């Protein structure tokens, strides 16, 4: 019973002492840090098992679906670009429409792309017509400047009806046929196109039988956004239907059409579902092993030493202090045993040293971190094993995209020249020409600037940005020009001489707009000239930088002969394609579009697994470094500083103060060891509490008064061999001596004779009134 009461009393003393020592909670505790890191690593292991594993199914890769979606969107943009160009043509000829509608219609029908043209009065009455009958019922009730609508002719053809408002309020409308691009025969891809209304009705193109329901679904879905539908499948291929809406910028919602690209997509293996189990299990095992090692070598010893030092500092001087194998903790316990021996003089001395080599806390945690980093490196290396097999169908669809982008580039540049020529032929006078150029710049993004040059090549009023073209004598014939072969920016422009005048109209092309046309090509696409110098690219590039790849140069040379070339590179790790820019005036520039797509950038199942492998490896490495740094800052470094202070006690230095480290278990160990050190010097009565200065940190600092020594008591001595009359022994008369205070004035208290009181630790001698000295 007495033992229980004594133990309870001891526990209460330790508890009271612990209450005086501040210890923060999570996440600053020694026990919490390894637990949190273990939980994070186990979560990462679970994510590894899910992300690195395949879906276990054979499916069409995302790379093929994305390419088909871009092909459908490219065809839709091509149709929309034709509609925008038609509106531009109508606006150009409408400049001369005042009182001369017959001449305007004659000019229009000379261009074979127009099936028919008509001029209507503001009340929609027929004024004049040319060519085939225009379905005027397709013209919307309200035309705000320009409008494009679609309709089906009597013979089943899909027509675009384009309308613009003439200066006098009449309507100029013209119809043209919607033309889909020619489909190259490819037995692997089996590419075809279809036109569908947004209500799901097929109105043009070709499609395999049995896809009517999917085509209708694609047309209805295209009203919202582009996408891909999957159709019937076999062991090697699955039908894909990619769709996109036709939306001209002049009338985004006026055309009730969608383009559907139909192709046979390759079916590839999606990977094993258990592919991530082994790496995840390895990471979980490393995390558990590291947690157990840290817990056994650091966490548990720190907590046991804390408990022992708390009891010892609380007054339980007979507390048993265990020995530990970890270097820093062994040094701390050695210091605690030294203090305990001083508090128990009768106790037999025990060895307090830390003989032998022991593992340090930094080495233990660093070894665990190295294991995790090794796992991360192994995952990265595992992801690089093996090559990427590019399916032939993916290569074929990428080749088709290159051809379509090249065709869009060709049409954009040629149409830019045609629009400029039409403007010079229709505009009469400087005012009409200026108005037409303003309209071109406002409606067509291909131009960066438009202006008229005189006979010396000097520009006049500029519409758009400042010209890049340097002054030179204008040409007598219309055409496309590339003025420079070096410099920071290629200068590309269309030139159209003014009829009957010495000047020309110049339209400089925006290279960023041309780069956007190449942005829909997969991989790294660029336009090169006959000397393989880069003219424009889809992404960051250096103008006129020469292409050095032998395979790309050979592909571009072959494309100049055959038009379109595409193949997998010799090492099988990338796809390269080239398409010559042929046809029209731009064909004289000798341009070729070349593109290269590394196999690792394709959205294939194997690449998805590799990317996730690299992701989890990176997360594991970051988590290992973060955890090691966290432990180093919060536990290891403070523990080493306490161990260093403990070494001084073991060496016999009991005067050096041990300062608290952090408000956690390490700080408690440091505070308790300091209490034990003070008790070893001052005695056991020092145990049981923490000394703190009184007051608050915000209190004013007060000046402490100087301490005055009491006068010393002297024994009687003889003065000159005689006793003093006062009954004491007089000493010799001496002049008080004291050091000069120097430049610093004495600010201490003064005695009744208005003389400074002596400082603490010094004495002064004074002369008494009788001329005799007194102490």
XYZ file of C-alpha atoms in Angstrom:
775
model
C 0.000 0.000 0.000
C 2.818 2.359 0.918
C 4.588 1.466 -2.322
C 1.468 2.327 -4.301
C 1.122 5.664 -2.512
C 4.808 6.419 -3.053
C 4.502 5.533 -6.732
C 1.414 7.678 -7.050
C 3.187 10.603 -5.430
C 6.119 10.197 -7.752
C 3.807 10.083 -10.748
C 2.103 13.253 -9.575
C 5.449 15.052 -9.286
C 6.420 13.962 -12.787
C 3.017 15.059 -14.110
C 3.329 18.468 -12.472
C 6.767 18.907 -13.967
C 5.536 17.811 -17.401
C 2.716 20.350 -17.152
C 5.291 23.114 -16.716
C 7.113 22.075 -19.888
C 5.390 23.208 -23.124
C 4.886 20.487 -25.707
C 3.068 21.208 -28.960
C 0.724 18.646 -30.442
C 0.500 17.321 -33.990
C 2.462 17.524 -36.200
C 5.425 18.489 -34.021
C 5.587 15.308 -31.962
C 8.209 12.632 -32.480
C 5.590 9.913 -32.652
C 3.341 11.736 -35.130
C 5.898 12.448 -37.850
C 6.725 8.841 -38.813
C 3.041 7.921 -38.626
C 2.040 10.720 -40.991
C 4.794 9.782 -43.441
C 3.731 6.133 -43.307
C 0.140 7.104 -44.133
C 1.295 9.253 -47.075
C 3.475 6.486 -48.504
C 0.689 3.933 -48.168
C -1.659 6.287 -50.033
C 0.963 6.664 -52.756
C 1.319 2.882 -52.938
C -2.446 2.557 -53.418
C -2.336 5.214 -56.148
C 0.511 3.318 -57.808
C -1.535 0.140 -57.888
C -4.377 2.008 -59.622
C -2.499 4.340 -61.985
C 0.247 2.043 -63.228
C -2.168 -0.809 -63.909
C -3.792 -1.105 -67.338
C -7.493 -1.420 -68.000
C -7.157 -5.003 -69.243
C -9.211 -4.290 -72.363
C -8.464 -3.944 -76.043
C -9.524 -0.549 -77.287
C -8.897 2.180 -79.829
C -6.045 4.368 -78.509
C -6.724 7.984 -77.654
C -4.088 9.056 -80.189
C -6.211 7.734 -83.041
C -9.411 9.244 -81.666
C -7.754 12.626 -81.219
C -6.417 12.544 -84.780
C -9.833 11.708 -86.174
C -11.409 14.469 -84.124
C -8.893 16.933 -85.567
C -9.559 15.650 -89.088
C -13.310 16.183 -88.679
C -12.703 19.636 -87.189
C -10.303 20.435 -90.032
C -12.878 19.565 -92.694
C -15.480 21.624 -90.829
C -13.060 24.558 -90.680
C -12.370 24.154 -94.383
C -16.077 24.402 -95.230
C -16.437 27.376 -92.878
C -13.366 29.058 -94.386
C -14.916 28.701 -97.849
C -18.070 30.368 -96.572
C -16.060 33.203 -94.997
C -14.152 33.695 -98.219
C -17.442 33.821 -100.134
C -18.755 36.557 -97.835
C -15.516 38.467 -98.364
C -15.945 38.178 -102.131
C -19.523 39.442 -101.924
C -18.459 42.423 -99.837
C -15.678 43.214 -102.270
C -17.938 43.342 -105.299
C -20.678 45.143 -103.386
C -18.482 48.253 -103.332
C -19.482 48.873 -106.981
C -23.104 47.837 -106.537
C -24.564 51.328 -106.439
C -26.731 51.521 -109.538
C -24.844 48.731 -111.327
C -26.264 45.451 -110.009
C -26.043 43.743 -113.396
C -22.322 44.385 -113.561
C -21.912 43.054 -110.023
C -23.780 39.829 -110.856
C -21.763 39.369 -114.058
C -18.565 39.698 -112.075
C -19.749 37.102 -109.559
C -20.817 34.385 -111.964
C -17.481 34.568 -113.755
C -16.111 32.794 -110.711
C -17.138 29.185 -111.224
C -17.552 28.460 -107.535
C -20.867 30.368 -107.545
C -23.851 28.391 -108.794
C -26.095 31.442 -108.986
C -26.470 35.026 -107.764
C -29.406 37.323 -107.095
C -30.124 40.885 -105.955
C -33.232 41.484 -103.854
C -34.871 44.705 -102.826
C -35.261 45.562 -99.119
C -38.770 44.063 -99.384
C -37.246 40.827 -100.802
C -38.541 41.526 -104.336
C -36.403 40.179 -107.183
C -34.218 42.872 -108.812
C -31.765 40.838 -110.922
C -30.477 37.282 -111.180
C -27.703 35.280 -112.860
C -26.908 31.577 -113.145
C -28.946 28.924 -111.382
C -31.892 29.810 -109.255
C -30.864 30.848 -105.752
C -33.074 29.373 -102.961
C -34.030 32.742 -101.511
C -36.236 31.017 -98.933
C -33.026 30.069 -97.133
C -32.109 33.713 -96.550
C -32.828 34.582 -92.885
C -35.428 37.184 -92.038
C -32.809 39.468 -90.530
C -29.374 39.960 -92.072
C -26.956 41.955 -89.923
C -24.304 42.792 -92.485
C -23.810 39.212 -93.717
C -25.275 35.760 -93.211
C -24.561 32.168 -94.284
C -27.190 29.432 -94.312
C -27.360 25.892 -95.654
C -30.066 24.182 -97.676
C -30.637 21.144 -99.874
C -31.156 21.693 -103.600
C -33.748 19.862 -105.684
C -31.158 17.330 -106.880
C -30.037 16.600 -103.292
C -26.874 18.687 -103.204
C -25.934 20.636 -100.097
C -25.785 24.363 -100.832
C -24.533 27.331 -98.881
C -26.513 30.517 -99.434
C -24.425 33.590 -98.602
C -26.009 36.996 -98.262
C -24.672 40.501 -97.704
C -26.333 43.899 -97.528
C -25.505 46.366 -100.313
C -24.855 50.059 -99.582
C -28.300 51.037 -100.847
C -30.108 48.528 -98.610
C -30.601 45.793 -101.213
C -29.537 42.187 -100.620
C -26.867 40.392 -102.652
C -27.112 36.595 -102.345
C -25.181 33.784 -104.021
C -25.209 29.988 -103.713
C -22.311 27.545 -103.781
C -21.970 23.812 -103.356
C -20.421 22.346 -100.204
C -17.429 20.266 -101.243
C -15.791 17.717 -99.004
C -12.072 16.970 -99.455
C -11.007 14.153 -101.702
C -10.326 10.982 -99.738
C -7.062 9.175 -100.405
C -7.398 5.438 -100.760
C -5.924 3.836 -97.642
C -6.732 0.165 -96.996
C -5.689 0.476 -93.351
C -7.481 3.709 -92.460
C -10.587 3.336 -94.700
C -11.294 7.062 -94.305
C -14.590 8.617 -95.443
C -16.639 11.757 -94.698
C -20.326 12.506 -94.328
C -22.420 15.665 -93.962
C -25.152 15.518 -91.315
C -27.665 18.101 -90.254
C -27.755 19.000 -86.582
C -31.042 17.133 -86.353
C -29.273 13.925 -87.408
C -30.224 13.686 -91.103
C -27.471 12.576 -93.549
C -27.319 15.013 -96.485
C -24.000 14.360 -98.198
C -20.796 12.396 -98.373
C -20.305 8.654 -98.159
C -20.744 6.291 -95.258
C -20.795 2.523 -94.851
C -24.248 0.996 -94.473
C -25.411 0.154 -90.986
C -24.155 3.381 -89.413
C -27.331 5.417 -89.827
C -28.139 5.443 -86.135
C -24.591 6.424 -85.131
C -24.517 9.150 -87.808
C -27.739 10.621 -86.453
C -26.321 10.564 -82.919
C -23.137 12.242 -84.159
C -25.065 15.015 -85.911
C -27.120 15.784 -82.811
C -24.032 15.694 -80.560
C -22.100 18.042 -82.879
C -24.433 20.890 -81.977
C -22.739 21.011 -78.545
C -19.060 20.191 -79.133
C -16.740 17.992 -81.215
C -16.374 14.376 -80.162
C -15.950 10.744 -81.151
C -18.384 7.833 -81.213
C -17.277 4.204 -81.394
C -19.090 1.773 -83.666
C -18.899 -1.940 -84.390
C -15.574 -3.658 -83.683
C -13.632 -6.722 -84.715
C -10.510 -8.308 -83.265
C -8.227 -5.870 -85.098
C -10.282 -2.693 -85.734
C -13.251 -0.667 -84.523
C -15.255 1.912 -86.465
C -14.835 5.457 -85.168
C -17.067 8.418 -86.000
C -15.536 11.819 -85.201
C -17.840 14.826 -85.612
C -17.544 18.631 -85.644
C -19.954 21.440 -86.481
C -19.533 23.820 -89.433
C -19.470 27.305 -87.897
C -18.369 30.189 -90.183
C -17.159 33.237 -88.290
C -19.496 35.427 -90.354
C -22.521 33.412 -89.189
C -21.576 30.875 -86.472
C -25.073 29.481 -85.928
C -26.508 29.932 -89.419
C -25.249 26.692 -90.969
C -27.169 23.559 -90.041
C -24.355 21.153 -90.901
C -21.849 18.874 -89.199
C -18.935 16.912 -90.647
C -18.459 13.286 -89.598
C -15.112 11.559 -90.258
C -15.455 7.773 -90.426
C -12.419 5.476 -90.114
C -11.338 2.036 -88.944
C -9.479 2.518 -85.673
C -6.816 0.031 -84.552
C -7.513 -2.026 -81.440
C -4.536 -2.287 -79.065
C -3.965 -3.981 -75.728
C -4.768 -1.767 -72.754
C -2.283 -3.468 -70.413
C -2.621 -5.850 -67.475
C -4.810 -4.886 -64.545
C -2.171 -6.253 -62.143
C 0.704 -4.278 -63.633
C 0.881 -1.893 -60.671
C 0.498 -4.428 -57.860
C 4.174 -5.405 -57.571
C 5.547 -1.823 -57.499
C 2.826 -0.811 -55.051
C 3.613 -3.749 -52.774
C 7.328 -2.910 -52.891
C 6.662 0.706 -51.922
C 4.335 -0.338 -49.100
C 6.973 -2.775 -47.795
C 9.667 -0.078 -47.850
C 7.330 2.339 -46.061
C 6.489 -0.197 -43.337
C 10.129 -1.199 -42.919
C 11.206 2.435 -42.641
C 8.456 3.149 -40.146
C 9.476 0.205 -37.941
C 13.170 1.110 -38.109
C 12.538 4.749 -37.218
C 10.113 3.772 -34.494
C 12.524 1.270 -32.941
C 15.709 3.335 -33.295
C 14.393 6.878 -32.727
C 10.757 7.247 -31.696
C 10.566 4.705 -28.858
C 14.019 5.548 -27.396
C 13.209 9.281 -27.422
C 9.936 8.714 -25.620
C 11.526 6.353 -23.060
C 14.369 8.779 -22.354
C 11.837 11.573 -21.993
C 9.869 9.586 -19.429
C 13.027 8.647 -17.483
C 14.365 12.202 -17.431
C 10.976 13.551 -16.371
C 11.005 11.215 -13.339
C 14.613 12.045 -12.542
C 14.050 15.813 -12.850
C 10.885 15.513 -10.730
C 12.888 14.096 -7.835
C 12.931 10.338 -8.413
C 16.690 10.132 -8.196
C 16.639 6.341 -8.153
C 15.006 6.155 -11.590
C 16.457 3.419 -13.747
C 18.005 4.831 -16.928
C 18.312 2.317 -19.714
C 21.031 2.133 -22.314
C 20.234 2.552 -26.006
C 22.043 1.736 -29.221
C 21.331 4.962 -31.066
C 24.313 7.311 -30.797
C 22.631 10.571 -29.795
C 20.246 8.946 -27.327
C 23.102 6.957 -25.741
C 25.038 10.210 -25.200
C 22.024 11.844 -23.538
C 21.456 8.900 -21.189
C 25.167 8.920 -20.330
C 24.844 12.544 -19.182
C 21.720 11.672 -17.197
C 23.608 8.911 -15.374
C 26.396 11.373 -14.520
C 23.860 13.719 -12.939
C 22.214 10.797 -11.142
C 25.564 9.756 -9.611
C 26.080 13.294 -8.290
C 22.609 13.213 -6.724
C 23.242 9.768 -5.164
C 26.757 9.998 -3.746
C 26.529 6.620 -2.150
C 25.662 4.917 -5.425
C 28.447 2.997 -7.075
C 29.876 4.794 -10.070
C 28.986 3.351 -13.441
C 30.579 3.923 -16.793
C 28.945 6.925 -18.418
C 30.716 6.858 -21.725
C 29.368 5.746 -25.107
C 32.066 3.371 -26.148
C 31.817 1.683 -29.502
C 30.456 2.872 -32.828
C 26.713 3.410 -32.935
C 24.296 4.350 -35.657
C 23.339 8.032 -35.696
C 19.784 9.204 -36.188
C 20.720 10.919 -39.452
C 22.180 7.757 -40.924
C 19.138 5.734 -39.948
C 16.653 8.117 -41.552
C 18.922 8.714 -44.551
C 19.048 4.963 -45.176
C 15.243 4.840 -45.254
C 15.106 7.835 -47.611
C 17.686 6.190 -49.902
C 15.494 3.078 -50.114
C 12.538 5.173 -51.283
C 14.707 7.059 -53.781
C 16.014 3.749 -55.100
C 12.413 2.595 -55.608
C 11.644 5.825 -57.493
C 14.708 5.383 -59.697
C 13.728 1.810 -60.394
C 10.260 2.909 -61.473
C 11.728 5.458 -63.886
C 14.081 2.863 -65.324
C 11.254 0.360 -65.613
C 9.185 2.867 -67.571
C 11.961 3.312 -70.123
C 12.299 -0.383 -70.923
C 11.032 -1.344 -74.366
C 10.168 0.740 -77.408
C 6.859 2.271 -78.430
C 5.146 0.461 -81.274
C 3.273 3.030 -83.385
C 0.181 1.417 -84.976
C 0.052 1.829 -88.746
C -3.457 3.295 -88.560
C -2.232 6.015 -86.189
C 0.562 6.843 -88.633
C -1.952 6.947 -91.487
C -4.306 9.359 -89.717
C -1.394 11.617 -88.739
C -0.298 11.624 -92.376
C -3.821 12.634 -93.415
C -3.779 15.502 -90.902
C -0.524 16.774 -92.358
C -2.044 16.790 -95.832
C -5.161 18.626 -94.654
C -3.150 21.283 -92.817
C -1.019 21.809 -95.901
C -4.141 22.219 -98.022
C -5.548 24.764 -95.538
C -2.279 26.710 -95.679
C -2.309 26.671 -99.487
C -5.898 27.901 -99.715
C -5.397 30.612 -97.093
C -2.414 32.162 -98.872
C -3.913 31.824 -102.358
C -7.249 33.216 -101.187
C -5.413 36.137 -99.626
C -3.902 36.988 -102.997
C -7.226 36.478 -104.792
C -9.035 38.780 -102.340
C -6.418 41.465 -102.857
C -6.668 41.216 -106.668
C -10.458 41.373 -106.520
C -10.243 44.474 -104.345
C -8.021 46.318 -106.814
C -10.303 45.411 -109.722
C -13.569 46.416 -108.089
C -12.668 49.443 -105.993
C -12.769 52.730 -107.885
C -11.036 55.680 -106.323
C -8.982 56.077 -103.175
C -12.011 56.236 -100.891
C -13.498 52.949 -102.102
C -10.077 51.279 -101.946
C -9.535 52.458 -98.385
C -12.989 51.205 -97.412
C -12.323 47.831 -99.026
C -8.964 47.437 -97.271
C -10.563 48.280 -93.926
C -13.153 45.576 -94.577
C -10.491 43.003 -95.488
C -8.477 43.667 -92.363
C -11.558 43.536 -90.152
C -12.891 40.252 -91.538
C -9.741 38.284 -92.419
C -7.120 37.472 -89.795
C -4.578 36.339 -92.380
C -3.371 39.929 -92.938
C -1.190 41.785 -90.468
C -1.259 44.991 -92.524
C -2.683 46.338 -95.788
C -1.510 49.446 -97.638
C -0.932 51.035 -101.059
C 2.602 51.740 -102.315
C 3.575 54.287 -104.924
C 5.895 53.835 -107.891
C 8.951 53.968 -105.622
C 7.530 51.358 -103.274
C 6.852 53.778 -100.418
C 3.702 52.912 -98.381
C 0.855 55.350 -97.878
C -1.875 54.980 -95.264
C -1.491 51.637 -93.478
C -4.394 49.532 -92.257
C -3.191 47.366 -89.362
C 0.291 47.104 -87.927
C 3.383 48.923 -89.234
C 4.807 47.317 -92.386
C 7.750 44.920 -92.268
C 8.353 45.108 -96.009
C 11.179 47.406 -97.056
C 10.600 49.842 -99.891
C 11.253 48.411 -103.366
C 9.884 48.984 -106.844
C 6.485 47.273 -107.094
C 6.010 44.434 -109.537
C 3.862 44.781 -112.639
C 2.104 41.460 -112.005
C 0.133 40.141 -109.095
C 1.694 37.415 -106.991
C 3.047 36.210 -103.689
C 6.444 37.403 -102.517
C 8.914 36.432 -99.819
C 11.170 39.448 -99.488
C 13.871 38.187 -97.099
C 15.878 35.008 -96.642
C 17.161 35.882 -93.193
C 16.351 37.992 -90.178
C 14.057 37.693 -87.205
C 10.689 37.489 -89.024
C 9.880 36.248 -92.537
C 8.292 38.991 -94.637
C 5.511 37.399 -96.723
C 3.103 39.497 -98.718
C 0.665 39.467 -101.593
C 0.965 42.157 -104.225
C -1.729 43.338 -106.640
C -0.986 46.213 -109.091
C -3.589 48.946 -109.351
C -5.191 48.943 -112.852
C -4.033 51.893 -114.892
C -1.823 53.235 -112.097
C 1.830 52.895 -111.120
C 1.234 51.733 -107.561
C 0.251 48.413 -105.995
C -1.773 47.127 -103.082
C 0.303 45.149 -100.563
C -1.110 42.694 -98.072
C 1.421 41.377 -95.555
C 0.569 37.974 -94.116
C 0.549 37.324 -90.381
C 3.004 34.472 -89.729
C 1.217 33.708 -86.451
C -1.970 33.025 -88.404
C -0.088 30.653 -90.695
C 1.397 28.952 -87.634
C -2.113 28.472 -86.227
C -3.060 26.569 -89.373
C -0.210 24.154 -88.611
C -1.222 23.893 -84.965
C -3.776 21.215 -85.778
C -1.078 18.851 -87.044
C 0.159 16.340 -84.449
C 3.774 16.684 -83.442
C 6.202 19.445 -84.349
C 5.112 20.956 -87.675
C 6.933 23.619 -89.682
C 7.124 25.101 -93.166
C 10.508 24.943 -94.860
C 11.688 26.370 -98.169
C 13.718 24.663 -100.877
C 16.908 25.092 -98.808
C 15.221 23.483 -95.754
C 15.095 26.801 -93.852
C 12.226 27.259 -91.404
C 9.705 29.856 -92.563
C 6.996 29.369 -89.939
C 6.181 26.728 -87.323
C 3.291 25.756 -85.109
C 5.221 26.491 -81.907
C 8.333 28.364 -80.790
C 10.971 28.465 -83.511
C 13.878 30.474 -84.900
C 13.158 32.003 -88.284
C 15.253 30.570 -91.125
C 16.727 27.887 -88.886
C 17.882 25.024 -91.078
C 16.452 21.530 -90.644
C 19.372 19.183 -90.039
C 17.595 15.838 -89.669
C 18.516 13.635 -92.628
C 15.197 11.786 -92.457
C 13.160 14.995 -92.490
C 15.185 16.416 -95.385
C 14.764 13.193 -97.372
C 11.040 13.163 -96.615
C 10.647 16.786 -97.731
C 12.560 16.105 -100.960
C 10.332 13.140 -101.726
C 7.196 15.192 -100.972
C 8.162 17.777 -103.595
C 7.836 14.985 -106.145
C 4.825 13.027 -104.879
C 2.898 15.634 -102.829
C 2.398 13.770 -99.504
C 4.754 11.387 -97.731
C 4.492 9.846 -94.281
C 6.275 6.971 -92.578
C 7.644 5.676 -89.309
C 11.263 6.654 -88.720
C 14.117 4.199 -89.105
C 14.439 3.569 -85.363
C 10.687 3.047 -85.064
C 10.414 5.657 -82.287
C 8.775 8.510 -84.210
C 6.497 9.307 -87.140
C 7.563 11.785 -89.823
C 5.514 13.264 -92.657
C 5.921 15.897 -95.347
C 3.528 17.555 -97.790
C 4.498 19.971 -100.560
C 2.521 23.226 -100.781
C 1.470 22.889 -104.417
C -1.129 24.704 -106.511
C -1.755 28.360 -107.151
C 0.747 31.141 -106.783
C 2.014 29.835 -103.426
C 3.364 26.760 -105.218
C 6.095 28.942 -106.744
C 7.602 29.589 -103.317
C 8.805 25.995 -102.998
C 7.387 25.457 -99.519
C 6.990 22.080 -97.800
C 5.241 21.256 -94.554
C 7.257 18.774 -92.478
C 6.206 17.266 -89.168
C 7.725 14.907 -86.649
C 5.848 13.143 -83.870
C 7.859 11.138 -81.295
C 6.191 7.883 -80.368
C 6.478 8.729 -76.681
C 4.170 11.736 -77.192
C 1.330 9.714 -78.684
C -1.645 8.914 -76.465
C -1.071 5.165 -76.467
C -1.741 2.840 -73.499
C 1.961 2.124 -73.061
C 2.742 5.851 -72.937
C -0.035 6.476 -70.436
C 1.455 3.790 -68.188
C 4.893 5.357 -68.575
C 3.630 8.801 -67.672
C 1.885 7.512 -64.563
C 5.018 5.558 -63.630
C 7.101 8.710 -63.847
C 4.469 10.606 -61.875
C 4.403 8.204 -58.915
C 8.215 7.983 -58.987
C 8.470 11.757 -58.795
C 5.920 11.907 -55.966
C 7.778 9.209 -54.046
C 11.100 11.040 -54.428
C 9.582 14.350 -53.347
C 7.852 12.706 -50.407
C 11.111 11.022 -49.318
C 13.036 14.294 -49.477
C 10.242 16.179 -47.764
C 9.944 13.564 -45.010
C 13.687 13.462 -44.428
C 13.859 17.254 -44.297
C 10.872 17.353 -41.963
C 12.460 14.845 -39.573
C 15.826 16.574 -39.847
C 14.396 19.943 -38.885
C 11.907 18.826 -36.232
C 13.676 15.853 -34.597
C 17.160 14.963 -35.744
C 18.961 18.319 -35.543
C 17.476 19.294 -32.130
C 18.314 15.830 -30.826
C 21.926 16.172 -32.007
C 22.235 19.564 -30.302
C 21.002 18.108 -27.010
C 23.444 15.220 -27.419
C 26.296 17.697 -27.966
C 25.331 19.538 -24.773
C 25.155 16.188 -22.971
C 28.724 15.426 -24.018
C 29.890 18.418 -21.958
C 28.283 16.968 -18.837
C 29.920 13.620 -19.439
C 33.251 15.439 -19.843
C 32.782 17.076 -16.420
C 31.466 20.491 -17.447
C 28.494 21.170 -15.169
C 28.496 24.932 -15.661
C 27.311 25.126 -19.293
C 23.590 25.760 -19.619
C 21.501 23.380 -21.740
C 18.945 25.421 -23.612
C 15.525 24.075 -24.688
C 15.283 23.228 -28.383
C 11.652 22.998 -29.479
C 8.307 22.743 -27.678
C 8.099 18.985 -28.102
C 9.600 15.804 -26.682
C 13.149 16.922 -27.599
C 12.583 20.197 -25.775
C 11.327 18.301 -22.717
C 14.465 16.137 -22.724
C 16.676 19.245 -22.915
C 14.783 20.991 -20.084
C 14.881 17.957 -17.813
C 18.578 17.434 -18.457
C 19.158 21.094 -17.551
C 17.223 20.600 -14.284
C 19.368 17.573 -13.508
C 22.533 19.567 -14.257
C 21.442 22.345 -11.901
C 20.531 19.798 -9.247
C 23.952 18.174 -9.598
C 25.495 21.593 -8.828
C 23.016 23.072 -6.311
C 21.676 19.957 -4.678
C 18.553 17.749 -4.845
C 16.336 20.622 -3.660
C 16.583 22.020 -7.182
C 14.565 19.087 -8.586
C 10.858 19.204 -9.244
C 10.205 22.513 -10.995
C 11.204 24.667 -13.913
C 12.667 28.066 -13.156
C 11.185 30.886 -15.125
C 11.760 34.641 -14.849
C 8.843 36.536 -13.307
C 6.875 39.108 -15.193
C 5.950 39.335 -18.825
C 8.007 39.942 -21.909
C 6.193 43.254 -22.401
C 7.106 44.670 -18.943
C 9.346 47.755 -18.778
C 12.998 47.121 -17.947
C 13.971 48.531 -14.521
C 17.403 49.699 -13.439
C 18.609 47.710 -10.417
C 20.207 49.852 -7.682
C 23.859 49.273 -6.916
C 24.570 47.008 -3.963
C 26.493 48.741 -1.087
C 28.881 46.563 0.916
C 28.469 46.764 4.703
C 31.431 48.392 6.543
C 33.983 45.806 7.627
C 34.666 45.156 11.308
C 38.327 45.864 12.265
C 40.275 44.717 15.292
C 41.903 47.507 17.456
C 45.440 48.322 16.397
C 47.923 50.839 17.714
C 48.488 54.197 16.057
C 52.173 54.775 16.006
C 52.477 52.060 18.612
C 49.619 53.521 20.764
C 45.978 52.651 21.157
C 43.326 54.858 19.733
C 41.425 57.139 22.107
C 38.187 55.561 21.071
C 39.268 52.285 22.416
C 40.148 50.913 19.026
C 43.429 50.751 17.307
C 43.927 53.737 15.039
C 45.329 53.153 11.616
C 47.508 55.453 9.674
C 45.993 58.464 7.973
C 45.616 57.581 4.379
C 44.209 59.461 1.456
C 41.230 57.705 -0.072
C 42.258 56.218 -3.339
C 39.936 55.275 -6.117
C 40.118 54.983 -9.794
C 39.077 57.858 -11.988
C 35.562 57.206 -13.269
C 36.620 58.113 -16.805
C 34.231 59.582 -19.291
C 31.288 57.685 -17.843
C 29.572 59.552 -14.995
C 28.674 57.667 -11.837
C 24.911 57.333 -11.657
C 24.640 55.316 -8.452
C 23.182 56.537 -5.146
C 25.037 59.085 -3.010
C 25.730 59.199 0.757
C 24.627 62.054 3.052
C 27.827 63.994 2.252
C 26.770 64.052 -1.403
C 29.564 61.714 -2.436
C 29.019 58.671 -4.572
C 28.471 55.473 -2.698
C 31.067 52.772 -3.287
C 30.325 50.195 -5.916
C 29.625 46.608 -5.173
C 32.778 44.702 -4.484
C 34.930 47.814 -3.710
C 35.706 49.802 -0.520
C 36.739 53.376 0.047
C 38.424 55.082 2.991
C 37.220 58.460 4.364
C 38.850 61.124 6.552
C 37.000 61.936 9.838
C 36.470 65.503 11.026
C 39.232 65.162 13.609
C 41.744 64.413 10.968
C 41.858 60.752 11.860
C 40.963 58.090 9.438
C 38.017 55.786 9.959
C 37.132 52.629 8.145
